[in-house]
Structure formats: C-alpha cells, structure tokens
Amino acid sequence: LRESVEAKGARFRVRELQSPAELFPEFDLVINCTGVWARYFVDDEGVFPIRGQTVRVSLPAGLTDSTRLYRRGDDLTLVLPRRHDVVLGGTSQKGNWDLDPRPEDTEAIVRRCTDLVPEIAESEVLGVSVGLRPGRAEVRLELEVAAAGQPVVHNYGHGGGGFTVAWGCANEVVRRVEQHFSAGV
C-alpha cells in the first residue's frame, strides 16, 4: 500500500508530534488517523485501548479453513490459516495498555483454538503479538476547523472493526476533504 501511495507522488516523513496544530502552516490540511493515541494527540478522553494478543503457530498439513467464534463479552476465538502458518486469536481487553505478551493469554488462546480446531494441537508456537485497538463509544469521522482556520479530518475509534471498515472510512475522508476545498475555504 505504501509503494502504491508513493507511486502517486506521496512522500513519507516521520516525526514526533504533540498535536495536529504543529503541522500548520506547513500543510493545508491534516488527516488524523492516530488510533488509540488520539487520546493524547487531540485530548480525546473517550478513546480507550482494547488490548489484542494473537499467537502464530505452524501450519498443520491440510488445514485450509478459517474458523471464527465471536461471543459477546468473551475473548475472540480465531483460527486463520495462511500460506506458511496459522494466526490464532485472541484477546479483547478493554482499558488495558499493556503491550507485553502474557503467557497466560497465550495458553488460553491456544487452548480455546485447539478445542475448536483439534488439527492445531501439535502445532509449534512461532510467535506472539500484542496490539492496541482504538476503542471509543462511536467512531470519530469528522472535519474540524480550528479557530485559526486549520482543517483536521479525524478518523479513529474503530475498535476491532478498523480493517473491516477501512476502505469505506477512507472514502468518507476523501469526500469530506473534497467538500472542504470545493467550498473555497
């Protein structure tokens, strides 16, 4: 995706910022997709972490079907075979900022997934990953114009649905940017 964007002329720069205001007047508009860190970047106390831990295991011969079990209030049980391994999930721990893998979570994930898909019982654990989903009572997707006329499009708070709704939200961001600039602001 990055290469595709760069092929269209985009340039990437990395720097640490405390707020969108630091990007003006260098840029005409800021799109804020800071995820869980929006809590600090734009002082949105409604944003909270949803800690997700997954386990990557070796691929048993013949396993090709994904299996997913979602229950309200429970951790997610996901068995997602890929070309060379299987991703097992996971946790959904609201309010938890811990980025360190927890052995007890790894054990619980493997046990739940093995109960659901016994073929992975002999799989070797290859790795464990932890990330923070950006929780919020509702997604924030809006154009805000600061007092100094600085436009910021906010797009965060998608919780565990970010990947699912990414293209739709991106299209809405583009629509709002085009609308802002076509209004001659």
mmCIF file of C-alpha atoms in Angstrom:
data_model
loop_
_atom_site.group_PDB
_atom_site.id
_atom_site.type_symbol
_atom_site.label_atom_id
_atom_site.label_comp_id
_atom_site.label_asym_id
_atom_site.label_seq_id
_atom_site.Cartn_x
_atom_site.Cartn_y
_atom_site.Cartn_z
ATOM 1 C CA LEU A 1 0.000 0.000 0.000
ATOM 2 C CA ARG A 2 2.838 2.385 0.840
ATOM 3 C CA GLU A 3 4.505 1.769 -2.533
ATOM 4 C CA SER A 4 1.191 2.425 -4.284
ATOM 5 C CA VAL A 5 0.787 5.747 -2.480
ATOM 6 C CA GLU A 6 4.409 6.748 -3.150
ATOM 7 C CA ALA A 7 3.934 5.919 -6.853
ATOM 8 C CA LYS A 8 1.236 8.609 -6.888
ATOM 9 C CA GLY A 9 3.720 11.177 -5.595
ATOM 10 C CA ALA A 10 3.292 10.971 -1.825
ATOM 11 C CA ARG A 11 6.316 11.414 0.411
ATOM 12 C CA PHE A 12 6.569 9.946 3.883
ATOM 13 C CA ARG A 13 8.222 11.806 6.737
ATOM 14 C CA VAL A 14 8.458 10.554 10.289
ATOM 15 C CA ARG A 15 8.462 12.917 13.243
ATOM 16 C CA GLU A 16 7.073 13.068 16.732
ATOM 17 C CA LEU A 17 4.169 15.459 17.282
ATOM 18 C CA GLN A 18 2.080 16.536 20.234
ATOM 19 C CA SER A 19 -0.930 17.882 18.293
ATOM 20 C CA PRO A 20 -2.181 18.489 14.734
ATOM 21 C CA ALA A 21 -1.537 22.235 15.162
ATOM 22 C CA GLU A 22 2.203 21.562 14.809
ATOM 23 C CA LEU A 23 1.642 20.706 11.130
ATOM 24 C CA PHE A 24 0.287 24.140 10.192
ATOM 25 C CA PRO A 25 1.066 26.263 8.192
ATOM 26 C CA GLU A 26 3.350 23.695 6.520
ATOM 27 C CA PHE A 27 0.302 21.712 5.363
ATOM 28 C CA ASP A 28 -3.133 22.851 4.192
ATOM 29 C CA LEU A 29 -4.989 20.016 5.920
ATOM 30 C CA VAL A 30 -4.274 17.218 8.408
ATOM 31 C CA ILE A 31 -5.916 13.806 8.441
ATOM 32 C CA ASN A 32 -5.751 12.410 11.957
ATOM 33 C CA CYS A 33 -5.714 8.594 11.995
ATOM 34 C CA THR A 34 -3.739 8.197 15.219
ATOM 35 C CA GLY A 35 -5.864 5.340 16.572
ATOM 36 C CA VAL A 36 -5.702 4.810 20.324
ATOM 37 C CA TRP A 37 -3.089 7.571 20.583
ATOM 38 C CA ALA A 38 -5.762 10.129 19.601
ATOM 39 C CA ARG A 39 -6.498 10.126 23.329
ATOM 40 C CA TYR A 40 -3.342 12.214 23.753
ATOM 41 C CA PHE A 41 -2.863 13.724 20.281
ATOM 42 C CA VAL A 42 -6.218 15.542 20.319
ATOM 43 C CA ASP A 43 -7.100 15.156 24.019
ATOM 44 C CA ASP A 44 -9.996 12.786 23.375
ATOM 45 C CA GLU A 45 -10.640 11.098 26.714
ATOM 46 C CA GLY A 46 -13.331 8.981 25.062
ATOM 47 C CA VAL A 47 -10.642 6.880 23.362
ATOM 48 C CA PHE A 48 -9.528 3.770 25.222
ATOM 49 C CA PRO A 49 -7.298 0.790 24.389
ATOM 50 C CA ILE A 50 -8.629 -2.651 23.583
ATOM 51 C CA ARG A 51 -5.640 -4.947 24.053
ATOM 52 C CA GLY A 52 -5.398 -7.688 21.461
ATOM 53 C CA GLN A 53 -2.992 -10.599 21.687
ATOM 54 C CA THR A 54 -2.572 -13.207 18.946
ATOM 55 C CA VAL A 55 -0.437 -16.307 18.597
ATOM 56 C CA ARG A 56 1.231 -17.534 15.399
ATOM 57 C CA VAL A 57 1.687 -21.305 15.079
ATOM 58 C CA SER A 58 2.997 -23.723 12.458
ATOM 59 C CA LEU A 59 0.572 -24.802 9.750
ATOM 60 C CA PRO A 60 -0.632 -28.385 10.075
ATOM 61 C CA ALA A 61 -0.945 -30.313 6.809
ATOM 62 C CA GLY A 62 -4.350 -29.937 5.207
ATOM 63 C CA LEU A 63 -5.663 -27.052 7.315
ATOM 64 C CA THR A 64 -7.182 -24.522 4.923
ATOM 65 C CA ASP A 65 -10.443 -23.332 6.502
ATOM 66 C CA SER A 66 -10.696 -20.287 8.761
ATOM 67 C CA THR A 67 -12.724 -20.721 11.919
ATOM 68 C CA ARG A 68 -14.072 -17.812 13.938
ATOM 69 C CA LEU A 69 -16.173 -17.799 17.080
ATOM 70 C CA TYR A 70 -17.421 -14.494 18.477
ATOM 71 C CA ARG A 71 -19.404 -14.281 21.710
ATOM 72 C CA ARG A 72 -20.444 -11.097 23.460
ATOM 73 C CA GLY A 73 -18.195 -10.484 26.457
ATOM 74 C CA ASP A 74 -15.766 -13.272 25.582
ATOM 75 C CA ASP A 75 -12.362 -13.230 24.005
ATOM 76 C CA LEU A 76 -12.265 -13.893 20.277
ATOM 77 C CA THR A 77 -11.501 -17.403 19.113
ATOM 78 C CA LEU A 78 -9.981 -17.230 15.646
ATOM 79 C CA VAL A 79 -8.055 -19.828 13.656
ATOM 80 C CA LEU A 80 -6.798 -18.187 10.466
ATOM 81 C CA PRO A 81 -4.586 -20.399 8.277
ATOM 82 C CA ARG A 82 -2.195 -18.579 5.964
ATOM 83 C CA ARG A 83 0.321 -19.860 3.430
ATOM 84 C CA HIS A 84 3.028 -20.876 5.940
ATOM 85 C CA ASP A 85 1.461 -20.501 9.387
ATOM 86 C CA VAL A 86 -1.783 -20.054 11.330
ATOM 87 C CA VAL A 87 -2.840 -16.986 13.310
ATOM 88 C CA LEU A 88 -4.741 -17.779 16.497
ATOM 89 C CA GLY A 89 -6.717 -15.142 18.305
ATOM 90 C CA GLY A 90 -7.160 -13.605 20.589
ATOM 91 C CA THR A 91 -7.949 -11.211 23.364
ATOM 92 C CA SER A 92 -10.179 -8.162 23.619
ATOM 93 C CA GLN A 93 -9.211 -6.478 26.882
ATOM 94 C CA LYS A 94 -10.800 -3.034 27.232
ATOM 95 C CA GLY A 95 -8.823 -0.371 29.075
ATOM 96 C CA ASN A 96 -5.581 -2.384 29.024
ATOM 97 C CA TRP A 97 -2.464 -0.525 27.761
ATOM 98 C CA ASP A 98 -0.030 -3.452 28.301
ATOM 99 C CA LEU A 99 1.936 -4.200 25.120
ATOM 100 C CA ASP A 100 3.853 -7.136 26.581
ATOM 101 C CA PRO A 101 2.762 -10.659 25.585
ATOM 102 C CA ARG A 102 1.281 -12.558 28.516
ATOM 103 C CA PRO A 103 1.984 -16.293 28.796
ATOM 104 C CA GLU A 104 -1.422 -16.888 30.428
ATOM 105 C CA ASP A 105 -3.142 -15.235 27.436
ATOM 106 C CA THR A 106 -1.051 -17.312 25.021
ATOM 107 C CA GLU A 107 -2.060 -20.503 26.834
ATOM 108 C CA ALA A 108 -5.752 -19.536 26.888
ATOM 109 C CA ILE A 109 -5.725 -18.643 23.176
ATOM 110 C CA VAL A 110 -4.049 -21.904 22.172
ATOM 111 C CA ARG A 111 -6.422 -23.922 24.385
ATOM 112 C CA ARG A 112 -9.590 -22.242 23.015
ATOM 113 C CA CYS A 113 -8.398 -22.589 19.417
ATOM 114 C CA THR A 114 -7.351 -26.222 19.875
ATOM 115 C CA ASP A 115 -10.763 -27.015 21.377
ATOM 116 C CA LEU A 116 -12.374 -25.527 18.270
ATOM 117 C CA VAL A 117 -9.877 -26.889 15.696
ATOM 118 C CA PRO A 118 -8.095 -30.008 17.062
ATOM 119 C CA GLU A 119 -5.782 -30.168 13.990
ATOM 120 C CA ILE A 120 -3.585 -27.444 15.545
ATOM 121 C CA ALA A 121 -2.909 -29.412 18.752
ATOM 122 C CA GLU A 122 0.622 -30.360 17.647
ATOM 123 C CA SER A 123 1.463 -27.002 16.038
ATOM 124 C CA GLU A 124 4.590 -25.198 17.224
ATOM 125 C CA VAL A 125 4.216 -21.681 18.607
ATOM 126 C CA LEU A 126 6.192 -19.399 16.258
ATOM 127 C CA GLY A 127 5.435 -16.031 17.813
ATOM 128 C CA VAL A 128 3.111 -13.858 19.859
ATOM 129 C CA SER A 129 1.935 -10.332 19.005
ATOM 130 C CA VAL A 130 0.158 -7.655 21.005
ATOM 131 C CA GLY A 131 -1.546 -4.515 19.727
ATOM 132 C CA LEU A 132 -3.966 -1.880 20.936
ATOM 133 C CA ARG A 133 -7.235 -1.346 19.094
ATOM 134 C CA PRO A 134 -8.653 2.180 19.365
ATOM 135 C CA GLY A 135 -11.922 1.870 21.288
ATOM 136 C CA ARG A 136 -14.475 4.673 21.519
ATOM 137 C CA ALA A 137 -18.241 4.824 22.112
ATOM 138 C CA GLU A 138 -18.560 5.746 18.426
ATOM 139 C CA VAL A 139 -16.151 6.267 15.554
ATOM 140 C CA ARG A 140 -14.971 9.851 15.168
ATOM 141 C CA LEU A 141 -15.007 10.677 11.472
ATOM 142 C CA GLU A 142 -15.456 14.399 11.044
ATOM 143 C CA LEU A 143 -13.878 17.564 9.728
ATOM 144 C CA GLU A 144 -12.947 20.031 12.446
ATOM 145 C CA VAL A 145 -11.730 23.531 11.649
ATOM 146 C CA ALA A 146 -9.733 25.110 14.463
ATOM 147 C CA ALA A 147 -10.100 28.749 15.389
ATOM 148 C CA ALA A 148 -7.079 29.596 13.242
ATOM 149 C CA GLY A 149 -8.816 28.051 10.209
ATOM 150 C CA GLN A 150 -6.781 24.852 10.381
ATOM 151 C CA PRO A 151 -8.771 21.901 8.961
ATOM 152 C CA VAL A 152 -8.305 18.482 10.546
ATOM 153 C CA VAL A 153 -10.224 15.393 9.459
ATOM 154 C CA HIS A 154 -10.440 12.953 12.366
ATOM 155 C CA ASN A 155 -10.786 9.236 11.592
ATOM 156 C CA TYR A 156 -10.290 6.977 14.622
ATOM 157 C CA GLY A 157 -12.060 4.933 17.272
ATOM 158 C CA HIS A 158 -12.899 1.908 15.125
ATOM 159 C CA GLY A 159 -12.164 -0.669 17.835
ATOM 160 C CA GLY A 160 -11.767 -4.133 16.358
ATOM 161 C CA GLY A 161 -13.524 -3.162 13.122
ATOM 162 C CA GLY A 162 -10.808 -0.939 11.654
ATOM 163 C CA PHE A 163 -9.668 -3.360 8.964
ATOM 164 C CA THR A 164 -13.252 -4.150 8.012
ATOM 165 C CA VAL A 165 -14.358 -0.537 7.568
ATOM 166 C CA ALA A 166 -11.028 0.941 6.394
ATOM 167 C CA TRP A 167 -11.935 1.470 2.726
ATOM 168 C CA GLY A 168 -15.357 2.922 3.494
ATOM 169 C CA CYS A 169 -13.927 5.320 6.072
ATOM 170 C CA ALA A 170 -11.112 6.321 3.718
ATOM 171 C CA ASN A 171 -13.672 7.125 1.018
ATOM 172 C CA GLU A 172 -15.618 9.254 3.509
ATOM 173 C CA VAL A 173 -12.421 11.105 4.479
ATOM 174 C CA VAL A 174 -11.772 11.878 0.800
ATOM 175 C CA ARG A 175 -15.365 13.080 0.381
ATOM 176 C CA ARG A 176 -15.034 15.449 3.339
ATOM 177 C CA VAL A 177 -11.670 16.791 2.140
ATOM 178 C CA GLU A 178 -13.038 17.420 -1.360
ATOM 179 C CA GLN A 179 -16.134 19.068 0.103
ATOM 180 C CA HIS A 180 -13.990 21.319 2.298
ATOM 181 C CA PHE A 181 -11.768 22.507 -0.536
ATOM 182 C CA SER A 182 -14.602 22.849 -3.058
ATOM 183 C CA ALA A 183 -16.327 25.190 -0.609
ATOM 184 C CA GLY A 184 -13.385 27.538 -1.154
ATOM 185 C CA VAL A 185 -12.346 27.543 2.489
#
